[in-house]
PDB file of C-alpha atoms in Angstrom:
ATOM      1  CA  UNK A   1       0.000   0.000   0.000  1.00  0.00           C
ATOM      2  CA  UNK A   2       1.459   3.779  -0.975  1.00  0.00           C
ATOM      3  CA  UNK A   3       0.352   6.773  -0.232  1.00  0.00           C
ATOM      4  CA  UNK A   4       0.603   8.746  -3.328  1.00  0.00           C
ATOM      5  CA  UNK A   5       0.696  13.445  -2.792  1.00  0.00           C
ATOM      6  CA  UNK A   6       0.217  15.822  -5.737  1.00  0.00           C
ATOM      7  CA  UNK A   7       0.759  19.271  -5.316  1.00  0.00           C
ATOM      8  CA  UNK A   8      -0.859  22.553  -6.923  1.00  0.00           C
ATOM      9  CA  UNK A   9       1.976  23.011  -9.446  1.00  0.00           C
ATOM     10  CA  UNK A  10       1.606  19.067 -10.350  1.00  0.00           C
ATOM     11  CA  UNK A  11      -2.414  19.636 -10.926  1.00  0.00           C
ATOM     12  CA  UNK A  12      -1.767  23.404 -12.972  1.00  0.00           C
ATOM     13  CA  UNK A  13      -4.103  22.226 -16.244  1.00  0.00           C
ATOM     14  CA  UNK A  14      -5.588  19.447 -17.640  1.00  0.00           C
ATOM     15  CA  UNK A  15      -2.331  17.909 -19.170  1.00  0.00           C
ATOM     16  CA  UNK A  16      -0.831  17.671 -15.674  1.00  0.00           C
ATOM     17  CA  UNK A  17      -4.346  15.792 -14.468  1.00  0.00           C
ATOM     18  CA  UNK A  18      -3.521  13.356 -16.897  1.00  0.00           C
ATOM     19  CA  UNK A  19       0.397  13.338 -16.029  1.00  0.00           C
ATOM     20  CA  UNK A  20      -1.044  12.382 -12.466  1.00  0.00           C
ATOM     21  CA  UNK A  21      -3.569   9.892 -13.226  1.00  0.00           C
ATOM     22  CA  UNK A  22      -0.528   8.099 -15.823  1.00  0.00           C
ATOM     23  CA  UNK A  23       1.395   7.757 -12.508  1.00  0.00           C
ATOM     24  CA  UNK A  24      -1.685   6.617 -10.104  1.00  0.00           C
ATOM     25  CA  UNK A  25      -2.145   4.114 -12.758  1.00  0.00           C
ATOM     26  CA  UNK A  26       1.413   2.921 -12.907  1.00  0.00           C
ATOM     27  CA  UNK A  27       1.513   1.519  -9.857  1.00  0.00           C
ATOM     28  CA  UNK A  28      -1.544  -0.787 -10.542  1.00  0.00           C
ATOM     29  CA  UNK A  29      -2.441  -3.119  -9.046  1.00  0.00           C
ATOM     30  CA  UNK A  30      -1.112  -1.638  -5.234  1.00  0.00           C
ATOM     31  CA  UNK A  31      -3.263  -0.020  -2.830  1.00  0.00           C
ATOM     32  CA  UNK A  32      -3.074   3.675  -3.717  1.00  0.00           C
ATOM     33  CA  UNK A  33      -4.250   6.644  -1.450  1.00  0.00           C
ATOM     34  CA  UNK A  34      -4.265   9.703  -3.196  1.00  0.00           C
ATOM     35  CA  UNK A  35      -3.476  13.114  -1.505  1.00  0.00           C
ATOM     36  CA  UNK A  36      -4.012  16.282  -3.773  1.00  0.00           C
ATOM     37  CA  UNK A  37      -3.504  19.963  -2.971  1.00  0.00           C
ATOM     38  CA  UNK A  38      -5.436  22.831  -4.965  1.00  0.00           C
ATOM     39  CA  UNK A  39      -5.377  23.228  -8.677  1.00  0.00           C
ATOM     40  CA  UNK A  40      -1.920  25.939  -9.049  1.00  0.00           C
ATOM     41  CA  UNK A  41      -2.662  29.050  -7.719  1.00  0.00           C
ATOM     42  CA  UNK A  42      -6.366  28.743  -6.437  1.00  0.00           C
ATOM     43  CA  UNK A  43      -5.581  28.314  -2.470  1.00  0.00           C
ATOM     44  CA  UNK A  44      -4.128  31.723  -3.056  1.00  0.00           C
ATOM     45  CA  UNK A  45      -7.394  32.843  -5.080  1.00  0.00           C
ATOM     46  CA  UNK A  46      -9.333  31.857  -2.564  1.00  0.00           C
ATOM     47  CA  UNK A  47      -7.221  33.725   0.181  1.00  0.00           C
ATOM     48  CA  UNK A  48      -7.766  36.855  -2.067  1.00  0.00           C
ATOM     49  CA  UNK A  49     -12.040  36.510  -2.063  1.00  0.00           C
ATOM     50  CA  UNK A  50     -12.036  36.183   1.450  1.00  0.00           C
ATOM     51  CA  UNK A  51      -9.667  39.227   1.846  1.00  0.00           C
ATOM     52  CA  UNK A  52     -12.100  41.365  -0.673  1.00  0.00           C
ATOM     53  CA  UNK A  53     -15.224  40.413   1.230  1.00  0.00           C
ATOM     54  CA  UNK A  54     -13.843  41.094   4.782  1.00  0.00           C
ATOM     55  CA  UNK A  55     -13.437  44.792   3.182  1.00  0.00           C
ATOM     56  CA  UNK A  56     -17.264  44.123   2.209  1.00  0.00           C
ATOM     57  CA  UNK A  57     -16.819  44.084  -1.593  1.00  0.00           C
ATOM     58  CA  UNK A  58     -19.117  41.267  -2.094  1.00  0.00           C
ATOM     59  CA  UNK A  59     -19.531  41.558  -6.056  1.00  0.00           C
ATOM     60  CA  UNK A  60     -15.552  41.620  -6.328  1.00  0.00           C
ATOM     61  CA  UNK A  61     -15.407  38.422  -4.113  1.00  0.00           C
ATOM     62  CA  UNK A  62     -17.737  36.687  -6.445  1.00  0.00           C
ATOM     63  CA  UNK A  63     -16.135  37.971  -9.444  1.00  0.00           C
ATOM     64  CA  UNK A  64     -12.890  35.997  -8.441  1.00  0.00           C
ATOM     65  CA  UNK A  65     -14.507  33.149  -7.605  1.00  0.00           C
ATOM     66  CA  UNK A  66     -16.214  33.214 -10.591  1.00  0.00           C
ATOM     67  CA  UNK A  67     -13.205  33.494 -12.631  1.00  0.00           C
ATOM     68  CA  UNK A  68     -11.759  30.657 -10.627  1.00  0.00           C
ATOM     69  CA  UNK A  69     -14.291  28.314 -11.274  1.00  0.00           C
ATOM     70  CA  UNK A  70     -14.191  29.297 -14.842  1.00  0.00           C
ATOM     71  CA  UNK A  71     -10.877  28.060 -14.795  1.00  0.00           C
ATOM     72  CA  UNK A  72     -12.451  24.649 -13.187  1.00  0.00           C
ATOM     73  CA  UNK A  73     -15.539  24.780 -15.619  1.00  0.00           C
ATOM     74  CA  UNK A  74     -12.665  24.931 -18.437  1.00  0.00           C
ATOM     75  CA  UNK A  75     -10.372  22.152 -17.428  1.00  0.00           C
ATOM     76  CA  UNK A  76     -13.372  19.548 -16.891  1.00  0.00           C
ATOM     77  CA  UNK A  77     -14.318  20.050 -20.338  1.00  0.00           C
ATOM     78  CA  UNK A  78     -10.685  19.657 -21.575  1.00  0.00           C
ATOM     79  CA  UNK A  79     -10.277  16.865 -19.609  1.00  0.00           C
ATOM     80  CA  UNK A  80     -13.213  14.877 -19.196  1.00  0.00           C
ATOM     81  CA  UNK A  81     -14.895  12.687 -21.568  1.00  0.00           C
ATOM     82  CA  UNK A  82     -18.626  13.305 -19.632  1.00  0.00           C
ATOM     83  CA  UNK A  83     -17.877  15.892 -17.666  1.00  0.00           C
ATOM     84  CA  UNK A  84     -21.612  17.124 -16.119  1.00  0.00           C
ATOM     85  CA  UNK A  85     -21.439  15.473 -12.834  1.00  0.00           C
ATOM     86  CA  UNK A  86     -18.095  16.991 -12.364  1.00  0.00           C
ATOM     87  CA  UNK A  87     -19.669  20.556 -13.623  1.00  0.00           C
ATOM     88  CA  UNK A  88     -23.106  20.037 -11.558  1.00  0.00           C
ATOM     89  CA  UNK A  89     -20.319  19.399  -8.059  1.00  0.00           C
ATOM     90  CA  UNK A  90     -18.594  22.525  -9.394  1.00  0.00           C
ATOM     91  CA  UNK A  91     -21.574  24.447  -9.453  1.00  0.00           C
ATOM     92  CA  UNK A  92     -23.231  23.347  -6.436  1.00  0.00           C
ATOM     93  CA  UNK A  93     -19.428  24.144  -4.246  1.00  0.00           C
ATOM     94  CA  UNK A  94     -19.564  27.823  -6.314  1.00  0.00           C
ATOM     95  CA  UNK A  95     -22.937  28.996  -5.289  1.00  0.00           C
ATOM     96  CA  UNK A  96     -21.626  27.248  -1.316  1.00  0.00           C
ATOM     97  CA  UNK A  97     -18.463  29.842  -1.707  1.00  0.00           C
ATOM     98  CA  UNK A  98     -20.583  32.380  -3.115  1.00  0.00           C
ATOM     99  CA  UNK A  99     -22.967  32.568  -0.105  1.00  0.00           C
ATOM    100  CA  UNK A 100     -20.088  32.262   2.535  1.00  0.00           C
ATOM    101  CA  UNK A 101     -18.051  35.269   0.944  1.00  0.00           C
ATOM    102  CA  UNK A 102     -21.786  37.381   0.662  1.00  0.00           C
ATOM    103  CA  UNK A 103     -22.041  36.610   4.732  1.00  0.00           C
ATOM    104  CA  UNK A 104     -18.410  38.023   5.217  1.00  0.00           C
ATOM    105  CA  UNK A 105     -19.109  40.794   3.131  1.00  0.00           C
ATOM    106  CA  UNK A 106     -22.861  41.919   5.193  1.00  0.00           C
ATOM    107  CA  UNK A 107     -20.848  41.482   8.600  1.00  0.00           C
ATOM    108  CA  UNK A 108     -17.248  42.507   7.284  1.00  0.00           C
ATOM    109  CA  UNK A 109     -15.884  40.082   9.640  1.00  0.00           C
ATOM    110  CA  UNK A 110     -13.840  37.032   8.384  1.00  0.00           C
ATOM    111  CA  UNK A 111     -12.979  34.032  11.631  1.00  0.00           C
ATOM    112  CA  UNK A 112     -10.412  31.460  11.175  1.00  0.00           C
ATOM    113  CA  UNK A 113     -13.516  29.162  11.089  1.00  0.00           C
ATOM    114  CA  UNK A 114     -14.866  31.006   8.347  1.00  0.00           C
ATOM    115  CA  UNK A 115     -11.510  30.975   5.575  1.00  0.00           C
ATOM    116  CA  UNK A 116     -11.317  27.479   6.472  1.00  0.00           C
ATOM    117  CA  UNK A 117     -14.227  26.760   4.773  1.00  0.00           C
ATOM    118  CA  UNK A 118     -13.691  29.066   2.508  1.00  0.00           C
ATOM    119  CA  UNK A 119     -10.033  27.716   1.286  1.00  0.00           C
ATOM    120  CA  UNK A 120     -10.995  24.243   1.245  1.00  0.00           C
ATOM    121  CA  UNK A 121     -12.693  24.449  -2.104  1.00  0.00           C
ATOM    122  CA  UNK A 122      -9.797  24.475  -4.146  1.00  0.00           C
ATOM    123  CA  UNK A 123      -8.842  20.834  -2.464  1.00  0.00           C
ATOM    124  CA  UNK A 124     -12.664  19.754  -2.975  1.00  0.00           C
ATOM    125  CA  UNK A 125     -11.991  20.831  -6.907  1.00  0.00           C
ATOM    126  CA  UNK A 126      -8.968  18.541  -7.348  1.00  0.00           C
ATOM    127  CA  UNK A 127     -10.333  15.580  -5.708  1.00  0.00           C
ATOM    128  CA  UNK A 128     -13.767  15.839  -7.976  1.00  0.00           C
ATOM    129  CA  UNK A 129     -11.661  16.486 -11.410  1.00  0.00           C
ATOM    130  CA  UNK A 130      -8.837  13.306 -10.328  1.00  0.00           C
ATOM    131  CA  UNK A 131     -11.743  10.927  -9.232  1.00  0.00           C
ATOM    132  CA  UNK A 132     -13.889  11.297 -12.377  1.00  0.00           C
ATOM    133  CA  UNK A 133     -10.932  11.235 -14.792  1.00  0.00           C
ATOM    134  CA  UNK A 134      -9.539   7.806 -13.165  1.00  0.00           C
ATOM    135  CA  UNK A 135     -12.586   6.353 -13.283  1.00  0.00           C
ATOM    136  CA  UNK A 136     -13.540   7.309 -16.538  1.00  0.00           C
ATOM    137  CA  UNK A 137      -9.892   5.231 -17.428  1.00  0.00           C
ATOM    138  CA  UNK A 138     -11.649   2.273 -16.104  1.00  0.00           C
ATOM    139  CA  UNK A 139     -10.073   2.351 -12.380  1.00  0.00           C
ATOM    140  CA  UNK A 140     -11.873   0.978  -9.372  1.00  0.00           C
ATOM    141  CA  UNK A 141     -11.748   4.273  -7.411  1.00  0.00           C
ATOM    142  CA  UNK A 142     -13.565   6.332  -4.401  1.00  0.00           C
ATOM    143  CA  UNK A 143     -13.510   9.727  -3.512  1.00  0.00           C
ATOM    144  CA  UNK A 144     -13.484  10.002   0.815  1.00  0.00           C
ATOM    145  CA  UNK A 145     -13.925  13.381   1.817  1.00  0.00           C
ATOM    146  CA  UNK A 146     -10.703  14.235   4.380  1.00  0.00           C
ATOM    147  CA  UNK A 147     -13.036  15.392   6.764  1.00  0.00           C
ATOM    148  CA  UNK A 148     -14.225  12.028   7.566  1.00  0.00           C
ATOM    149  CA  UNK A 149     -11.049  10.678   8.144  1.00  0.00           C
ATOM    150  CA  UNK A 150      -8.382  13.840   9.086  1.00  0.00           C
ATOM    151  CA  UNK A 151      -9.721  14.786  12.714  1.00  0.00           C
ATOM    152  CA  UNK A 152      -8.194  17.808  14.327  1.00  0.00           C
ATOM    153  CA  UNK A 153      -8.601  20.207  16.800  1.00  0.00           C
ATOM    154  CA  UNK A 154     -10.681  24.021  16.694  1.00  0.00           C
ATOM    155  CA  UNK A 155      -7.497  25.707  16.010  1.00  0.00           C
ATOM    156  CA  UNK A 156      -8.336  26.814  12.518  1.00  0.00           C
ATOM    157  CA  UNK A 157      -5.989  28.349   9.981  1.00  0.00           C
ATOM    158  CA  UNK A 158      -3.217  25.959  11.419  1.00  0.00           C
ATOM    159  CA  UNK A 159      -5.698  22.861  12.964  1.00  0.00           C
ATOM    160  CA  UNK A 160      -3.420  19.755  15.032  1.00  0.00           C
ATOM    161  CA  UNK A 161      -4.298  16.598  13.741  1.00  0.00           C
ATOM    162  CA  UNK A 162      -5.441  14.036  16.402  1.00  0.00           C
ATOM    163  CA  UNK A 163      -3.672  10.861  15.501  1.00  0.00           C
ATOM    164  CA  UNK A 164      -5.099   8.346  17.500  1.00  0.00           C
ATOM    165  CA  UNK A 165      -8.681  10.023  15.872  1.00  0.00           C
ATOM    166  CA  UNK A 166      -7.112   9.641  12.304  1.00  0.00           C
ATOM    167  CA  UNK A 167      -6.218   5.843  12.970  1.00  0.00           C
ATOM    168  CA  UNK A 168      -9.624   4.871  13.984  1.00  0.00           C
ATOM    169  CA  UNK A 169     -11.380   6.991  10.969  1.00  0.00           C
ATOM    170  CA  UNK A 170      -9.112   5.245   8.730  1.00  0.00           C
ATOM    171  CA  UNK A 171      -9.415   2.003   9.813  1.00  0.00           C
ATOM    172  CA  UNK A 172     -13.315   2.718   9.435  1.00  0.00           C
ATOM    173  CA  UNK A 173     -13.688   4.649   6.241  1.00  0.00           C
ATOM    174  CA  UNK A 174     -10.624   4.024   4.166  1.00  0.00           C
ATOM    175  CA  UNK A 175      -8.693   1.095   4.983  1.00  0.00           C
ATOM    176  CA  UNK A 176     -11.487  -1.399   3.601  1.00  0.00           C
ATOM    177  CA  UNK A 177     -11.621   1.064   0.517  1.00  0.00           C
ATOM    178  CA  UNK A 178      -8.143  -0.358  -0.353  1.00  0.00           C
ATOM    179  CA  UNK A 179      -8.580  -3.650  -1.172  1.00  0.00           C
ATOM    180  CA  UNK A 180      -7.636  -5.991  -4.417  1.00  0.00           C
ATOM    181  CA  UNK A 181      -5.372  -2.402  -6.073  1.00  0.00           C
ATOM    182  CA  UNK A 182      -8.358  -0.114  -5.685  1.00  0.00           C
ATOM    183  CA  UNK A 183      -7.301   3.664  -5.454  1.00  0.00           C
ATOM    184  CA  UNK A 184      -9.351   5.996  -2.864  1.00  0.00           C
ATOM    185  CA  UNK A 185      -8.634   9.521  -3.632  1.00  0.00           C
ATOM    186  CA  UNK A 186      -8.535  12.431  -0.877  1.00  0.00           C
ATOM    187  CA  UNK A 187      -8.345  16.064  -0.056  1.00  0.00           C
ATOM    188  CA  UNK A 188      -4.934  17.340   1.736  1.00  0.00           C
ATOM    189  CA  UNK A 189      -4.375  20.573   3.889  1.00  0.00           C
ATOM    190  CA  UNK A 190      -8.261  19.486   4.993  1.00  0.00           C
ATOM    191  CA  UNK A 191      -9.564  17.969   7.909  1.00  0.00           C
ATOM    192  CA  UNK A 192     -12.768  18.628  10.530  1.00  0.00           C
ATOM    193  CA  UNK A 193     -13.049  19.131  14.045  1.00  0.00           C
ATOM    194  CA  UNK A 194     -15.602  16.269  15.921  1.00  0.00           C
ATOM    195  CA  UNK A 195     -18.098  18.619  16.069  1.00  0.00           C
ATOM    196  CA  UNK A 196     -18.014  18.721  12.127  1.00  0.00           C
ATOM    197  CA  UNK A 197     -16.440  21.853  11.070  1.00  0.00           C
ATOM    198  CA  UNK A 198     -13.973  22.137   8.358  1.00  0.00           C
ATOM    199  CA  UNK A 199     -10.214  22.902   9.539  1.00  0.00           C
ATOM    200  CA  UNK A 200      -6.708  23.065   7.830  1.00  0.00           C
ATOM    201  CA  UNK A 201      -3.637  22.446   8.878  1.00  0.00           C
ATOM    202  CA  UNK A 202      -1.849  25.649   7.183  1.00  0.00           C
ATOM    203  CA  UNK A 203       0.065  26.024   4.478  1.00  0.00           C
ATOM    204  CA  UNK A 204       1.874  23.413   2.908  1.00  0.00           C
ATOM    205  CA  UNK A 205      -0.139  21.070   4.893  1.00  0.00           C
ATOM    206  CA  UNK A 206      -1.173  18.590   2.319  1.00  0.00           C
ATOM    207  CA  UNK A 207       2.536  16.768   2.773  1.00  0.00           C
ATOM    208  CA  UNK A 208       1.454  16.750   6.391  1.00  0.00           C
ATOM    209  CA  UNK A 209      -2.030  14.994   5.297  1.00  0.00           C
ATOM    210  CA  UNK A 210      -0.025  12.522   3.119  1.00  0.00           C
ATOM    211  CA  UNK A 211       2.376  11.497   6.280  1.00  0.00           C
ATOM    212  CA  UNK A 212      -0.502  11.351   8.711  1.00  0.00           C
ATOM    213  CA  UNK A 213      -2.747   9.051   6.274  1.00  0.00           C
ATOM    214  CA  UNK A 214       0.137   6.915   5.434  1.00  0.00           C
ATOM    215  CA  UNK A 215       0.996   6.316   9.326  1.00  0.00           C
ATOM    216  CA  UNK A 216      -2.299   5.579   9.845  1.00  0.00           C
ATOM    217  CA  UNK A 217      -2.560   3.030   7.026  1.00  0.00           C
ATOM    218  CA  UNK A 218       1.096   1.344   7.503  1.00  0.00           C
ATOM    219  CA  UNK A 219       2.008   2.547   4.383  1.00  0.00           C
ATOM    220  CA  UNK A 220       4.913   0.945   2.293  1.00  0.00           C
ATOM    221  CA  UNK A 221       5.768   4.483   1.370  1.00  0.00           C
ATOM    222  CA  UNK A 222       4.256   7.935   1.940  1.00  0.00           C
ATOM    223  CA  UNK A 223       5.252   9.527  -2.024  1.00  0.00           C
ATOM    224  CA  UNK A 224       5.840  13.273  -2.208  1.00  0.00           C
ATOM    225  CA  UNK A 225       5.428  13.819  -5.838  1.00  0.00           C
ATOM    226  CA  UNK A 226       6.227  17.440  -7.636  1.00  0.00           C
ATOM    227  CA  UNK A 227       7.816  19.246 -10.229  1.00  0.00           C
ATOM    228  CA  UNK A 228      11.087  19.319  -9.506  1.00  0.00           C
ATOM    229  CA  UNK A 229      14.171  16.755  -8.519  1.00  0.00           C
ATOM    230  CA  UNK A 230      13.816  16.680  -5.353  1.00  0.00           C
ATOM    231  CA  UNK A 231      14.908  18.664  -2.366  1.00  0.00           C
ATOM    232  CA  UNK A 232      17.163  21.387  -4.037  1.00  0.00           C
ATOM    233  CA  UNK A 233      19.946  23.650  -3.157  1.00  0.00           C
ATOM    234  CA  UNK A 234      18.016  26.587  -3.554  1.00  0.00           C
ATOM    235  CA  UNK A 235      15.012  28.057  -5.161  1.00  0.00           C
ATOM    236  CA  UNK A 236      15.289  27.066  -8.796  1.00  0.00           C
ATOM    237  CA  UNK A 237      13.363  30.261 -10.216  1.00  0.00           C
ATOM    238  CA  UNK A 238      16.060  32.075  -8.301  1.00  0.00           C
ATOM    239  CA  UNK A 239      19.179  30.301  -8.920  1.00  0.00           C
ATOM    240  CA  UNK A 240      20.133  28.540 -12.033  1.00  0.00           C
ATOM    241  CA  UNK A 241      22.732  26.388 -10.442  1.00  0.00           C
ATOM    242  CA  UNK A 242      20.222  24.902  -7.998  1.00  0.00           C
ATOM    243  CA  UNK A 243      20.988  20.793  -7.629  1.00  0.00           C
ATOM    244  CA  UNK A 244      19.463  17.946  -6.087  1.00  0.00           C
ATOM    245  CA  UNK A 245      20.656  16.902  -2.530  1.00  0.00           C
ATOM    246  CA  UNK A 246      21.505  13.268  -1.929  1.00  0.00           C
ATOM    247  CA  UNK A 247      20.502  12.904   1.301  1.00  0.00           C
ATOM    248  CA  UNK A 248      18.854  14.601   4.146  1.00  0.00           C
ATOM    249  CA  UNK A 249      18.103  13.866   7.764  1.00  0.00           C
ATOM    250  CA  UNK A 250      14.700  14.442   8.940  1.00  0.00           C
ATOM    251  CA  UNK A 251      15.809  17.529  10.641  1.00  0.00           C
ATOM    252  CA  UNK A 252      17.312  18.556   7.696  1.00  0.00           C
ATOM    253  CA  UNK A 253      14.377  18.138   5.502  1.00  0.00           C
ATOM    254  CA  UNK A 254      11.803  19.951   7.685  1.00  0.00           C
ATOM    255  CA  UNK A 255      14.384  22.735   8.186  1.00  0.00           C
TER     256      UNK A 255
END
C-alpha cells in the first residue's frame, strides 16, 4: 500500500491531471491513497475573495470566484470525456463559496472558522476532477472526503491533527476502501473538528495529510510527488545552479 501526494503546481491544467492519473495508474495493481492539494494558484485565489469580502466588496469576491471556477468549468471540459457530474459538483461548491463570501461581506468580519471553509474548495476541486478522470480510465476508485477521516482540533488556519482520531477513521472509512489495487482519492491541507467543522492544517499542509494518512494506514511508502528533482539547493526560479541533494536527515528536511 502507498500513499501517493500531488501538489498545486503538479495539478496546474488538464495535461498535468492526466500526467497524475498516468502515474496513479502505474503503480496498478497496489493499494493507492491519493493526496491532492489545490489546482496551481487557487488556495491563493481563494485567500484573495475572502480578503475582498472582509473589506465588504461582495460583487468583487464573487467575481474571483467566478473566474476561478471558470478556470475549473474549463479544465473539466478539456479533460473529461462526460464531464456534467463533475460541472453540476462545481456548481453546487460555487454557489456554497458564493454565499459564505456574501455573509463576510454583510458582517465585514472574516474568523479562522470562516476561511477554512472558505479555502478548502480548491482541495474539494482537485479531488472531484482526479476521481472522475480515473474512473472514466476504467479504475476501481472512491472519492473520501478528508473530513471524515483527518480529525483535528478548533485551532483553525493551522488545525493539530489528532492521531489516535485519524487511525480509527481510517481504519473505518478508508482502509477497507483499499482492497484488491483499488485507489481511494482524498483532499490534503483538509480535515474537521468532531463537532463537524472544516479545519486546515496551514500552508503546505497537504505533505502533512499525506504522512498522517500513510501512518495511519502502515504505508509501504508515503510519495511526495512534484515538479522538480527533489529537495534542491536553492530556489530554482532564483538560482540557475540549484541541484538535487543526496541525502537529508529528517531535521534537515523539515528545516
Amino acid at each position: 500500500m502507498i500513499v501517493m501526494k500531488f501538489g498545486g503546481s503538479s495539478l496546474a491544467d488538464a495535461a498535468r491531471f492526466r500526467q497524475v492519473a498516468d502515474l496513479v495508474a502505474a503503480n496498478d495493481p497496489t493499494p493507492r491513497c491519493v493526496v491532492l492539494s489545490a489546482m496551481g494558484r487557487t488556495t491563493d485565489a481563494l485567500f484573495d475573495a475572502a480578503r475582498r469580502a472582509e473589506t465588504g466588496d461582495g460583487d468583487g469576491a464573487s467575481a474571483a470566484v467566478a473566474e476561478l471556477f471558470a478556470r475549473g468549468y474549463a479544465t473539466a471540459g478539456e479533460l473529461l470525456q462526460e464531464p456534467e457530474a463533475v460541472l453540476a459538483e462545481f456548481a453546487r461548491m460555487q454557489h456554497d463559496l458564493d454565499t459564505l463570501l456574501r455573509g463576510v461581506a454583510l458582517l465585514r468580519e472574516r474568523t479562522a472558522r470562516t476561511t477554512d471553509a472558505i479555502v478548502a474548495h480548491g482541495e474539494r476541486m482537485s479531488t472531484a476532477l482526479v476521481t472522475e478522470l480515473l474512473r472514466e480510465r476504467g479504475h476501481a476508485v472512491t472519492h473520501v472526503d478528508a473530513r471524515r477521516v483527518l480529525r483535528t482540533d478548533d485551532r483553525f488556519g493551522a488545525a493539530n491533527p489528532s492521531r489516535p482520531a485519524i487511525r480509527e477513521l481510517v481504519a473505518q472509512h478508508l482502509r477497507p476502501l483499499l482492497v484488491h489495487g483499488a485507489i481511494v482519492v482524498v483532499e490534503g491541507y483538509v480535515g474537521s473538528t468532531d463537532a463537524g467543522a472544516t479545519t486546515t492544517l496551514g500552508r503546505g499542509g497537504s505533505d502533512w495529510s499525506a504522512a498522517l494518512l500513510g501512518e495511519a494506514l502502515a504505508a509501504t511508502e508515503v510519495q511526495i510527488w512534484t515538479d522538480v528533482e527533489g529537495v534542491l539547493t536553492a530556489d530554482p526560479r532564483v538560482v540557475a545552479g540549484a541541484r538535487p541533494i543526496a541525502t537529508l536527515s529528517a531535521n534537515e528536511a523539515a528545516e
